[in-house]
Amino acid sequence: MHAFNRLSTEWQATLLMLAAMLLFTVMGVFIRLSSQTIPVMEVVFFRNFLGALCLLPLILRSGIKTIKMVRPRLFIYRGIVNFIGMAAGFTAVTLIPLAEVTALNFTCPLFITLGAAMFLGEIIRIRRIIAIIIGFFGALLILQPGISEVSLGAMLALVGSLCIAGASLLVKKMTETESVNAIVLWMVVIQAPISFVPAYFVWQWPDMEGWVLLICLTLAATIAHICFTRACGLVEITSLQHLEFVKLPFAAVVAWFIFSEVPDIWTWIGGAVIFLSTAYITHREARADKSMRPNHGIRESKL
């Protein structure tokens, strides 16, 4: 830890971001392994339930006031949308190669940009529109509709990405009035009972191996989010954007080692096209945000 603290801020942020990307990949592995012992809807439930148990003592140390909800409806809407995205994404991980899910998840910033224009009234100019079109072309390279059958897993991965984008837009709105602690904690607290409903109808108690996998899944997800948040707090998020792409080789290597999966060339090409378009969009949005504050007296909330 002392050696880490002696590093420059940029290097600290880079290492934290790489750790987050690796742990997000590991999370996908534990999702698939857990779903081999219990139904995937139970995996979603335990991800939220155990996540709440992990976060509760950490956040309560900051005080009850830090988790007060100012606009409860937004928390409920976010919980429902995020649950649908999580259920779709978790199911996709069990149906198609991990690298393909990872590549399709790169579409999330594209959906966020479109949603911000449609529902939040944000203006997107021609260069970002072109970047969005190119990004969705990258998704078509992976899916190859008309050439090969589009799998249910691929469609669920896109549905999950779309829903997570919707949840992110709600978070963007929530940051105007809500604390970070409240947003983080109430997500899993609200999603736990929602996810219990479908899990109840397929319920199977996990065996010892299942409990170990679920705990590892929760720890990987929680630590990944902490690393990601800390990295974004150290430097501008645009300076870390290029590191998001390492999720694809991470997923390819881990999935090959554990599941003997080898992604095809179109997953790599399509993933790269989607990533480059989203990196450009993030760069343009960051420049626009800087131009709006503080000289113009406007401050826009960032995710």
PDB file of C-alpha atoms in Angstrom:
ATOM      1  CA  MET A   1       0.000   0.000   0.000  1.00  0.00           C
ATOM      2  CA  HIS A   2       2.843   2.393   0.800  1.00  0.00           C
ATOM      3  CA  ALA A   3       4.410   1.680  -2.593  1.00  0.00           C
ATOM      4  CA  PHE A   4       1.042   2.357  -4.251  1.00  0.00           C
ATOM      5  CA  ASN A   5       0.671   5.690  -2.445  1.00  0.00           C
ATOM      6  CA  ARG A   6       4.107   6.775  -3.667  1.00  0.00           C
ATOM      7  CA  LEU A   7       2.997   6.447  -7.273  1.00  0.00           C
ATOM      8  CA  SER A   8       1.768   9.460  -9.226  1.00  0.00           C
ATOM      9  CA  THR A   9      -1.961  10.160  -9.288  1.00  0.00           C
ATOM     10  CA  GLU A  10      -2.129   9.093 -12.936  1.00  0.00           C
ATOM     11  CA  TRP A  11      -0.487   5.740 -12.228  1.00  0.00           C
ATOM     12  CA  GLN A  12      -2.725   5.137  -9.209  1.00  0.00           C
ATOM     13  CA  ALA A  13      -5.820   5.806 -11.332  1.00  0.00           C
ATOM     14  CA  THR A  14      -4.530   3.546 -14.124  1.00  0.00           C
ATOM     15  CA  LEU A  15      -3.847   0.624 -11.784  1.00  0.00           C
ATOM     16  CA  LEU A  16      -7.217   1.036 -10.063  1.00  0.00           C
ATOM     17  CA  MET A  17      -8.985   1.115 -13.429  1.00  0.00           C
ATOM     18  CA  LEU A  18      -7.165  -2.009 -14.637  1.00  0.00           C
ATOM     19  CA  ALA A  19      -8.083  -3.769 -11.386  1.00  0.00           C
ATOM     20  CA  ALA A  20     -11.732  -2.745 -11.862  1.00  0.00           C
ATOM     21  CA  MET A  21     -11.810  -4.046 -15.445  1.00  0.00           C
ATOM     22  CA  LEU A  22     -10.256  -7.359 -14.395  1.00  0.00           C
ATOM     23  CA  LEU A  23     -12.675  -7.747 -11.482  1.00  0.00           C
ATOM     24  CA  PHE A  24     -15.677  -6.965 -13.690  1.00  0.00           C
ATOM     25  CA  THR A  25     -14.469  -9.776 -15.967  1.00  0.00           C
ATOM     26  CA  VAL A  26     -14.029 -12.098 -12.979  1.00  0.00           C
ATOM     27  CA  MET A  27     -17.562 -11.172 -11.917  1.00  0.00           C
ATOM     28  CA  GLY A  28     -18.832 -12.490 -15.255  1.00  0.00           C
ATOM     29  CA  VAL A  29     -17.011 -15.774 -14.644  1.00  0.00           C
ATOM     30  CA  PHE A  30     -18.638 -16.162 -11.226  1.00  0.00           C
ATOM     31  CA  ILE A  31     -22.052 -15.331 -12.706  1.00  0.00           C
ATOM     32  CA  ARG A  32     -21.728 -18.237 -15.123  1.00  0.00           C
ATOM     33  CA  LEU A  33     -20.287 -20.636 -12.553  1.00  0.00           C
ATOM     34  CA  SER A  34     -22.989 -19.720 -10.014  1.00  0.00           C
ATOM     35  CA  SER A  35     -25.739 -20.222 -12.579  1.00  0.00           C
ATOM     36  CA  GLN A  36     -24.540 -23.803 -13.042  1.00  0.00           C
ATOM     37  CA  THR A  37     -25.527 -24.565  -9.439  1.00  0.00           C
ATOM     38  CA  ILE A  38     -28.681 -22.431  -9.032  1.00  0.00           C
ATOM     39  CA  PRO A  39     -31.088 -20.646 -11.465  1.00  0.00           C
ATOM     40  CA  VAL A  40     -29.789 -17.355 -12.847  1.00  0.00           C
ATOM     41  CA  MET A  41     -32.647 -15.376 -11.241  1.00  0.00           C
ATOM     42  CA  GLU A  42     -31.388 -16.545  -7.874  1.00  0.00           C
ATOM     43  CA  VAL A  43     -27.913 -15.373  -8.812  1.00  0.00           C
ATOM     44  CA  VAL A  44     -29.380 -11.914  -9.507  1.00  0.00           C
ATOM     45  CA  PHE A  45     -31.166 -11.946  -6.137  1.00  0.00           C
ATOM     46  CA  PHE A  46     -28.091 -12.977  -4.154  1.00  0.00           C
ATOM     47  CA  ARG A  47     -25.936 -10.430  -6.008  1.00  0.00           C
ATOM     48  CA  ASN A  48     -28.226  -7.705  -4.666  1.00  0.00           C
ATOM     49  CA  PHE A  49     -28.918  -9.213  -1.240  1.00  0.00           C
ATOM     50  CA  LEU A  50     -25.283  -9.977  -0.421  1.00  0.00           C
ATOM     51  CA  GLY A  51     -24.247  -6.658  -1.972  1.00  0.00           C
ATOM     52  CA  ALA A  52     -26.554  -4.830   0.420  1.00  0.00           C
ATOM     53  CA  LEU A  53     -25.044  -6.725   3.361  1.00  0.00           C
ATOM     54  CA  CYS A  54     -21.546  -5.729   2.207  1.00  0.00           C
ATOM     55  CA  LEU A  55     -22.377  -2.066   1.687  1.00  0.00           C
ATOM     56  CA  LEU A  56     -24.647  -1.462   4.676  1.00  0.00           C
ATOM     57  CA  PRO A  57     -21.994  -1.324   7.436  1.00  0.00           C
ATOM     58  CA  LEU A  58     -19.644   0.732   5.258  1.00  0.00           C
ATOM     59  CA  ILE A  59     -22.260   3.363   4.453  1.00  0.00           C
ATOM     60  CA  LEU A  60     -23.926   3.453   7.871  1.00  0.00           C
ATOM     61  CA  ARG A  61     -20.597   4.535   9.339  1.00  0.00           C
ATOM     62  CA  SER A  62     -21.081   7.748   7.381  1.00  0.00           C
ATOM     63  CA  GLY A  63     -24.394   8.374   9.137  1.00  0.00           C
ATOM     64  CA  ILE A  64     -28.071   7.789   8.403  1.00  0.00           C
ATOM     65  CA  LYS A  65     -28.425  11.272   6.907  1.00  0.00           C
ATOM     66  CA  THR A  66     -26.143  10.315   4.001  1.00  0.00           C
ATOM     67  CA  ILE A  67     -28.632   7.701   2.736  1.00  0.00           C
ATOM     68  CA  LYS A  68     -31.783   9.822   2.947  1.00  0.00           C
ATOM     69  CA  MET A  69     -33.939   9.699  -0.210  1.00  0.00           C
ATOM     70  CA  VAL A  70     -35.132  13.099  -1.443  1.00  0.00           C
ATOM     71  CA  ARG A  71     -37.048  11.756  -4.469  1.00  0.00           C
ATOM     72  CA  PRO A  72     -38.003   8.131  -3.676  1.00  0.00           C
ATOM     73  CA  ARG A  73     -39.762   7.568  -7.013  1.00  0.00           C
ATOM     74  CA  LEU A  74     -36.499   7.988  -8.903  1.00  0.00           C
ATOM     75  CA  PHE A  75     -34.898   5.315  -6.701  1.00  0.00           C
ATOM     76  CA  ILE A  76     -37.754   2.915  -7.454  1.00  0.00           C
ATOM     77  CA  TYR A  77     -37.669   3.596 -11.205  1.00  0.00           C
ATOM     78  CA  ARG A  78     -33.911   3.153 -11.233  1.00  0.00           C
ATOM     79  CA  GLY A  79     -34.182  -0.093  -9.249  1.00  0.00           C
ATOM     80  CA  ILE A  80     -36.746  -1.585 -11.663  1.00  0.00           C
ATOM     81  CA  VAL A  81     -34.847  -0.592 -14.823  1.00  0.00           C
ATOM     82  CA  ASN A  82     -31.502  -1.667 -13.405  1.00  0.00           C
ATOM     83  CA  PHE A  83     -32.963  -5.018 -12.289  1.00  0.00           C
ATOM     84  CA  ILE A  84     -34.218  -5.740 -15.822  1.00  0.00           C
ATOM     85  CA  GLY A  85     -30.793  -4.867 -17.192  1.00  0.00           C
ATOM     86  CA  MET A  86     -29.045  -7.025 -14.614  1.00  0.00           C
ATOM     87  CA  ALA A  87     -31.362  -9.994 -15.250  1.00  0.00           C
ATOM     88  CA  ALA A  88     -30.866  -9.711 -19.026  1.00  0.00           C
ATOM     89  CA  GLY A  89     -27.112  -9.259 -18.721  1.00  0.00           C
ATOM     90  CA  PHE A  90     -26.641 -12.121 -16.248  1.00  0.00           C
ATOM     91  CA  THR A  91     -28.693 -14.432 -18.470  1.00  0.00           C
ATOM     92  CA  ALA A  92     -26.665 -13.399 -21.530  1.00  0.00           C
ATOM     93  CA  VAL A  93     -23.448 -14.394 -19.741  1.00  0.00           C
ATOM     94  CA  THR A  94     -24.830 -17.930 -19.398  1.00  0.00           C
ATOM     95  CA  LEU A  95     -25.811 -18.213 -23.088  1.00  0.00           C
ATOM     96  CA  ILE A  96     -23.031 -16.705 -25.236  1.00  0.00           C
ATOM     97  CA  PRO A  97     -19.245 -16.334 -24.997  1.00  0.00           C
ATOM     98  CA  LEU A  98     -18.030 -13.924 -22.329  1.00  0.00           C
ATOM     99  CA  ALA A  99     -16.039 -11.866 -24.844  1.00  0.00           C
ATOM    100  CA  GLU A 100     -19.143 -11.372 -26.999  1.00  0.00           C
ATOM    101  CA  VAL A 101     -21.142 -10.115 -24.012  1.00  0.00           C
ATOM    102  CA  THR A 102     -18.276  -7.764 -23.136  1.00  0.00           C
ATOM    103  CA  ALA A 103     -18.061  -6.380 -26.665  1.00  0.00           C
ATOM    104  CA  LEU A 104     -21.827  -5.792 -26.878  1.00  0.00           C
ATOM    105  CA  ASN A 105     -21.763  -4.061 -23.483  1.00  0.00           C
ATOM    106  CA  PHE A 106     -19.619  -1.353 -25.076  1.00  0.00           C
ATOM    107  CA  THR A 107     -22.872  -0.089 -26.642  1.00  0.00           C
ATOM    108  CA  CYS A 108     -24.060   1.253 -23.279  1.00  0.00           C
ATOM    109  CA  PRO A 109     -22.536   4.770 -23.738  1.00  0.00           C
ATOM    110  CA  LEU A 110     -24.193   4.943 -27.171  1.00  0.00           C
ATOM    111  CA  PHE A 111     -27.596   4.315 -25.600  1.00  0.00           C
ATOM    112  CA  ILE A 112     -26.819   6.847 -22.854  1.00  0.00           C
ATOM    113  CA  THR A 113     -26.020   9.556 -25.408  1.00  0.00           C
ATOM    114  CA  LEU A 114     -29.205   8.834 -27.362  1.00  0.00           C
ATOM    115  CA  GLY A 115     -31.282   8.759 -24.187  1.00  0.00           C
ATOM    116  CA  ALA A 116     -29.811  12.035 -22.937  1.00  0.00           C
ATOM    117  CA  ALA A 117     -30.869  13.695 -26.184  1.00  0.00           C
ATOM    118  CA  MET A 118     -34.350  12.142 -26.213  1.00  0.00           C
ATOM    119  CA  PHE A 119     -35.315  12.434 -22.532  1.00  0.00           C
ATOM    120  CA  LEU A 120     -33.011  14.998 -20.898  1.00  0.00           C
ATOM    121  CA  GLY A 121     -33.001  17.517 -23.744  1.00  0.00           C
ATOM    122  CA  GLU A 122     -29.230  17.404 -24.248  1.00  0.00           C
ATOM    123  CA  ILE A 123     -27.971  18.488 -27.644  1.00  0.00           C
ATOM    124  CA  ILE A 124     -25.883  16.069 -29.691  1.00  0.00           C
ATOM    125  CA  ARG A 125     -24.160  17.425 -32.776  1.00  0.00           C
ATOM    126  CA  ILE A 126     -23.382  15.806 -36.090  1.00  0.00           C
ATOM    127  CA  ARG A 127     -19.992  14.344 -35.138  1.00  0.00           C
ATOM    128  CA  ARG A 128     -21.461  12.499 -32.165  1.00  0.00           C
ATOM    129  CA  ILE A 129     -24.410  11.330 -34.281  1.00  0.00           C
ATOM    130  CA  ILE A 130     -21.938   9.847 -36.772  1.00  0.00           C
ATOM    131  CA  ALA A 131     -20.029   8.216 -33.896  1.00  0.00           C
ATOM    132  CA  ILE A 132     -23.275   6.633 -32.634  1.00  0.00           C
ATOM    133  CA  ILE A 133     -24.065   5.265 -36.110  1.00  0.00           C
ATOM    134  CA  ILE A 134     -20.545   3.822 -36.369  1.00  0.00           C
ATOM    135  CA  GLY A 135     -20.916   2.292 -32.899  1.00  0.00           C
ATOM    136  CA  PHE A 136     -24.113   0.493 -33.831  1.00  0.00           C
ATOM    137  CA  PHE A 137     -22.446  -0.656 -37.052  1.00  0.00           C
ATOM    138  CA  GLY A 138     -19.848  -2.291 -34.791  1.00  0.00           C
ATOM    139  CA  ALA A 139     -22.667  -4.116 -32.992  1.00  0.00           C
ATOM    140  CA  LEU A 140     -23.956  -5.356 -36.359  1.00  0.00           C
ATOM    141  CA  LEU A 141     -20.488  -6.703 -37.150  1.00  0.00           C
ATOM    142  CA  ILE A 142     -20.727  -8.839 -34.019  1.00  0.00           C
ATOM    143  CA  LEU A 143     -24.345  -9.913 -34.533  1.00  0.00           C
ATOM    144  CA  GLN A 144     -24.114 -10.327 -38.344  1.00  0.00           C
ATOM    145  CA  PRO A 145     -27.896 -10.362 -38.922  1.00  0.00           C
ATOM    146  CA  GLY A 146     -28.820 -12.004 -42.209  1.00  0.00           C
ATOM    147  CA  ILE A 147     -25.513 -13.868 -42.276  1.00  0.00           C
ATOM    148  CA  SER A 148     -25.896 -15.865 -39.095  1.00  0.00           C
ATOM    149  CA  GLU A 149     -28.812 -16.253 -36.683  1.00  0.00           C
ATOM    150  CA  VAL A 150     -28.865 -13.605 -33.964  1.00  0.00           C
ATOM    151  CA  SER A 151     -28.797 -15.542 -30.707  1.00  0.00           C
ATOM    152  CA  LEU A 152     -31.069 -14.966 -27.733  1.00  0.00           C
ATOM    153  CA  GLY A 153     -27.984 -14.321 -25.608  1.00  0.00           C
ATOM    154  CA  ALA A 154     -26.802 -11.527 -27.912  1.00  0.00           C
ATOM    155  CA  MET A 155     -30.227  -9.890 -27.860  1.00  0.00           C
ATOM    156  CA  LEU A 156     -30.332 -10.110 -24.068  1.00  0.00           C
ATOM    157  CA  ALA A 157     -26.864  -8.545 -23.871  1.00  0.00           C
ATOM    158  CA  LEU A 158     -28.141  -5.573 -25.894  1.00  0.00           C
ATOM    159  CA  VAL A 159     -31.316  -5.343 -23.775  1.00  0.00           C
ATOM    160  CA  GLY A 160     -29.125  -5.364 -20.667  1.00  0.00           C
ATOM    161  CA  SER A 161     -26.928  -2.627 -22.105  1.00  0.00           C
ATOM    162  CA  LEU A 162     -29.996  -0.549 -23.010  1.00  0.00           C
ATOM    163  CA  CYS A 163     -31.491  -0.910 -19.515  1.00  0.00           C
ATOM    164  CA  ILE A 164     -28.216  -0.088 -17.772  1.00  0.00           C
ATOM    165  CA  ALA A 165     -28.009   3.013 -19.956  1.00  0.00           C
ATOM    166  CA  GLY A 166     -31.526   3.960 -18.840  1.00  0.00           C
ATOM    167  CA  ALA A 167     -30.564   3.411 -15.208  1.00  0.00           C
ATOM    168  CA  SER A 168     -27.471   5.574 -15.741  1.00  0.00           C
ATOM    169  CA  LEU A 169     -29.623   8.412 -17.067  1.00  0.00           C
ATOM    170  CA  LEU A 170     -31.788   8.145 -13.965  1.00  0.00           C
ATOM    171  CA  VAL A 171     -28.644   8.292 -11.833  1.00  0.00           C
ATOM    172  CA  LYS A 172     -27.589  11.416 -13.711  1.00  0.00           C
ATOM    173  CA  LYS A 173     -30.924  12.981 -12.747  1.00  0.00           C
ATOM    174  CA  MET A 174     -30.661  11.702  -9.172  1.00  0.00           C
ATOM    175  CA  THR A 175     -27.244  13.283  -8.579  1.00  0.00           C
ATOM    176  CA  GLU A 176     -28.946  16.682  -8.662  1.00  0.00           C
ATOM    177  CA  THR A 177     -30.549  16.003  -5.260  1.00  0.00           C
ATOM    178  CA  GLU A 178     -29.315  12.654  -3.895  1.00  0.00           C
ATOM    179  CA  SER A 179     -26.078  11.666  -2.155  1.00  0.00           C
ATOM    180  CA  VAL A 180     -23.709   9.102  -3.644  1.00  0.00           C
ATOM    181  CA  ASN A 181     -24.142   6.867  -0.582  1.00  0.00           C
ATOM    182  CA  ALA A 182     -27.916   6.857  -1.022  1.00  0.00           C
ATOM    183  CA  ILE A 183     -27.690   6.088  -4.743  1.00  0.00           C
ATOM    184  CA  VAL A 184     -25.271   3.185  -4.191  1.00  0.00           C
ATOM    185  CA  LEU A 185     -26.979   1.597  -1.179  1.00  0.00           C
ATOM    186  CA  TRP A 186     -30.624   1.898  -2.217  1.00  0.00           C
ATOM    187  CA  MET A 187     -29.895   0.330  -5.606  1.00  0.00           C
ATOM    188  CA  VAL A 188     -29.178  -3.084  -4.074  1.00  0.00           C
ATOM    189  CA  VAL A 189     -31.692  -2.659  -1.235  1.00  0.00           C
ATOM    190  CA  ILE A 190     -34.526  -1.997  -3.704  1.00  0.00           C
ATOM    191  CA  GLN A 191     -33.407  -4.595  -6.230  1.00  0.00           C
ATOM    192  CA  ALA A 192     -33.136  -7.394  -3.648  1.00  0.00           C
ATOM    193  CA  PRO A 193     -36.932  -7.747  -3.040  1.00  0.00           C
ATOM    194  CA  ILE A 194     -37.701  -7.111  -6.733  1.00  0.00           C
ATOM    195  CA  SER A 195     -35.346  -9.895  -7.807  1.00  0.00           C
ATOM    196  CA  PHE A 196     -36.645 -12.220  -5.087  1.00  0.00           C
ATOM    197  CA  VAL A 197     -40.051 -12.450  -6.806  1.00  0.00           C
ATOM    198  CA  PRO A 198     -38.861 -14.314  -9.964  1.00  0.00           C
ATOM    199  CA  ALA A 199     -36.225 -16.175  -7.920  1.00  0.00           C
ATOM    200  CA  TYR A 200     -38.908 -17.547  -5.588  1.00  0.00           C
ATOM    201  CA  PHE A 201     -40.574 -19.536  -8.391  1.00  0.00           C
ATOM    202  CA  VAL A 202     -37.335 -21.353  -9.299  1.00  0.00           C
ATOM    203  CA  TRP A 203     -35.804 -21.420  -5.820  1.00  0.00           C
ATOM    204  CA  GLN A 204     -33.043 -23.892  -5.008  1.00  0.00           C
ATOM    205  CA  TRP A 205     -30.913 -23.471  -1.915  1.00  0.00           C
ATOM    206  CA  PRO A 206     -27.221 -23.155  -2.890  1.00  0.00           C
ATOM    207  CA  ASP A 207     -24.869 -25.894  -1.749  1.00  0.00           C
ATOM    208  CA  MET A 208     -21.503 -25.049  -0.159  1.00  0.00           C
ATOM    209  CA  GLU A 209     -19.862 -24.540  -3.545  1.00  0.00           C
ATOM    210  CA  GLY A 210     -22.731 -22.307  -4.603  1.00  0.00           C
ATOM    211  CA  TRP A 211     -22.379 -20.098  -1.517  1.00  0.00           C
ATOM    212  CA  VAL A 212     -18.648 -19.712  -2.146  1.00  0.00           C
ATOM    213  CA  LEU A 213     -19.266 -18.717  -5.771  1.00  0.00           C
ATOM    214  CA  LEU A 214     -21.993 -16.218  -4.804  1.00  0.00           C
ATOM    215  CA  ILE A 215     -19.797 -14.614  -2.148  1.00  0.00           C
ATOM    216  CA  CYS A 216     -16.905 -14.383  -4.621  1.00  0.00           C
ATOM    217  CA  LEU A 217     -19.277 -12.833  -7.183  1.00  0.00           C
ATOM    218  CA  THR A 218     -20.457 -10.212  -4.688  1.00  0.00           C
ATOM    219  CA  LEU A 219     -16.928  -9.381  -3.516  1.00  0.00           C
ATOM    220  CA  ALA A 220     -15.645  -9.070  -7.090  1.00  0.00           C
ATOM    221  CA  ALA A 221     -18.526  -6.769  -8.054  1.00  0.00           C
ATOM    222  CA  THR A 222     -18.252  -4.622  -4.912  1.00  0.00           C
ATOM    223  CA  ILE A 223     -14.476  -4.209  -5.062  1.00  0.00           C
ATOM    224  CA  ALA A 224     -14.645  -3.520  -8.813  1.00  0.00           C
ATOM    225  CA  HIS A 225     -17.102  -0.663  -8.254  1.00  0.00           C
ATOM    226  CA  ILE A 226     -14.944   0.746  -5.449  1.00  0.00           C
ATOM    227  CA  CYS A 227     -11.807   0.633  -7.640  1.00  0.00           C
ATOM    228  CA  PHE A 228     -13.667   2.222 -10.554  1.00  0.00           C
ATOM    229  CA  THR A 229     -15.091   4.994  -8.379  1.00  0.00           C
ATOM    230  CA  ARG A 230     -11.713   5.735  -6.780  1.00  0.00           C
ATOM    231  CA  ALA A 231     -10.012   5.844 -10.185  1.00  0.00           C
ATOM    232  CA  CYS A 232     -12.601   8.295 -11.533  1.00  0.00           C
ATOM    233  CA  GLY A 233     -12.129  10.416  -8.427  1.00  0.00           C
ATOM    234  CA  LEU A 234      -8.386  10.772  -9.044  1.00  0.00           C
ATOM    235  CA  VAL A 235      -8.353  11.920 -12.676  1.00  0.00           C
ATOM    236  CA  GLU A 236     -10.705  12.968 -15.484  1.00  0.00           C
ATOM    237  CA  ILE A 237     -12.749   9.988 -16.633  1.00  0.00           C
ATOM    238  CA  THR A 238     -11.812  10.683 -20.272  1.00  0.00           C
ATOM    239  CA  SER A 239      -8.172   9.918 -19.470  1.00  0.00           C
ATOM    240  CA  LEU A 240      -9.268   6.434 -18.356  1.00  0.00           C
ATOM    241  CA  GLN A 241     -11.663   5.721 -21.212  1.00  0.00           C
ATOM    242  CA  HIS A 242      -9.120   3.848 -23.334  1.00  0.00           C
ATOM    243  CA  LEU A 243      -8.607   1.361 -20.495  1.00  0.00           C
ATOM    244  CA  GLU A 244     -12.223   0.174 -20.817  1.00  0.00           C
ATOM    245  CA  PHE A 245     -11.188  -1.802 -23.903  1.00  0.00           C
ATOM    246  CA  VAL A 246      -8.936  -4.081 -21.821  1.00  0.00           C
ATOM    247  CA  LYS A 247     -12.130  -5.801 -20.665  1.00  0.00           C
ATOM    248  CA  LEU A 248     -12.267  -7.524 -24.045  1.00  0.00           C
ATOM    249  CA  PRO A 249      -8.809  -9.191 -23.935  1.00  0.00           C
ATOM    250  CA  PHE A 250      -9.339  -9.882 -20.220  1.00  0.00           C
ATOM    251  CA  ALA A 251     -12.617 -11.631 -21.050  1.00  0.00           C
ATOM    252  CA  ALA A 252     -11.062 -13.513 -23.966  1.00  0.00           C
ATOM    253  CA  VAL A 253      -8.138 -14.810 -21.904  1.00  0.00           C
ATOM    254  CA  VAL A 254     -10.164 -15.695 -18.806  1.00  0.00           C
ATOM    255  CA  ALA A 255     -12.947 -17.357 -20.813  1.00  0.00           C
ATOM    256  CA  TRP A 256     -10.405 -19.334 -22.855  1.00  0.00           C
ATOM    257  CA  PHE A 257      -8.640 -20.497 -19.678  1.00  0.00           C
ATOM    258  CA  ILE A 258     -11.783 -21.449 -17.732  1.00  0.00           C
ATOM    259  CA  PHE A 259     -14.440 -22.233 -20.362  1.00  0.00           C
ATOM    260  CA  SER A 260     -12.275 -23.016 -23.446  1.00  0.00           C
ATOM    261  CA  GLU A 261     -14.049 -20.228 -25.372  1.00  0.00           C
ATOM    262  CA  VAL A 262     -12.309 -18.579 -28.323  1.00  0.00           C
ATOM    263  CA  PRO A 263     -13.989 -15.379 -29.617  1.00  0.00           C
ATOM    264  CA  ASP A 264     -14.251 -15.055 -33.407  1.00  0.00           C
ATOM    265  CA  ILE A 265     -12.609 -12.260 -35.379  1.00  0.00           C
ATOM    266  CA  TRP A 266     -15.889 -10.322 -35.715  1.00  0.00           C
ATOM    267  CA  THR A 267     -16.180 -10.006 -31.936  1.00  0.00           C
ATOM    268  CA  TRP A 268     -12.769  -8.330 -31.889  1.00  0.00           C
ATOM    269  CA  ILE A 269     -13.437  -6.058 -34.873  1.00  0.00           C
ATOM    270  CA  GLY A 270     -16.960  -5.117 -33.786  1.00  0.00           C
ATOM    271  CA  GLY A 271     -15.851  -4.564 -30.189  1.00  0.00           C
ATOM    272  CA  ALA A 272     -13.046  -2.276 -31.335  1.00  0.00           C
ATOM    273  CA  VAL A 273     -15.410  -0.255 -33.571  1.00  0.00           C
ATOM    274  CA  ILE A 274     -17.960   0.155 -30.750  1.00  0.00           C
ATOM    275  CA  PHE A 275     -15.265   1.082 -28.253  1.00  0.00           C
ATOM    276  CA  LEU A 276     -13.651   3.712 -30.497  1.00  0.00           C
ATOM    277  CA  SER A 277     -17.012   5.352 -31.166  1.00  0.00           C
ATOM    278  CA  THR A 278     -17.906   5.450 -27.471  1.00  0.00           C
ATOM    279  CA  ALA A 279     -14.434   6.786 -26.596  1.00  0.00           C
ATOM    280  CA  TYR A 280     -14.961   9.625 -29.069  1.00  0.00           C
ATOM    281  CA  ILE A 281     -18.417  10.384 -27.648  1.00  0.00           C
ATOM    282  CA  THR A 282     -17.044  10.451 -24.098  1.00  0.00           C
ATOM    283  CA  HIS A 283     -14.251  12.792 -25.212  1.00  0.00           C
ATOM    284  CA  ARG A 284     -16.694  15.173 -26.903  1.00  0.00           C
ATOM    285  CA  GLU A 285     -19.064  15.177 -23.929  1.00  0.00           C
ATOM    286  CA  ALA A 286     -16.204  15.927 -21.549  1.00  0.00           C
ATOM    287  CA  ARG A 287     -15.106  18.877 -23.707  1.00  0.00           C
ATOM    288  CA  ALA A 288     -18.680  20.162 -23.848  1.00  0.00           C
ATOM    289  CA  ASP A 289     -18.991  19.828 -20.074  1.00  0.00           C
ATOM    290  CA  LYS A 290     -15.799  21.811 -19.514  1.00  0.00           C
ATOM    291  CA  SER A 291     -16.992  24.575 -21.818  1.00  0.00           C
ATOM    292  CA  MET A 292     -20.217  24.880 -19.801  1.00  0.00           C
ATOM    293  CA  ARG A 293     -18.520  25.309 -16.417  1.00  0.00           C
ATOM    294  CA  PRO A 294     -17.554  27.423 -14.628  1.00  0.00           C
ATOM    295  CA  ASN A 295     -17.212  30.356 -17.019  1.00  0.00           C
ATOM    296  CA  HIS A 296     -20.817  30.126 -18.149  1.00  0.00           C
ATOM    297  CA  GLY A 297     -22.164  29.585 -14.698  1.00  0.00           C
ATOM    298  CA  ILE A 298     -23.619  26.190 -15.573  1.00  0.00           C
ATOM    299  CA  ARG A 299     -22.732  22.999 -13.769  1.00  0.00           C
ATOM    300  CA  GLU A 300     -23.859  19.707 -15.226  1.00  0.00           C
ATOM    301  CA  SER A 301     -23.982  16.577 -13.101  1.00  0.00           C
ATOM    302  CA  LYS A 302     -21.725  13.758 -14.215  1.00  0.00           C
ATOM    303  CA  LEU A 303     -22.224  10.068 -13.665  1.00  0.00           C
TER     304      LEU A 303
END
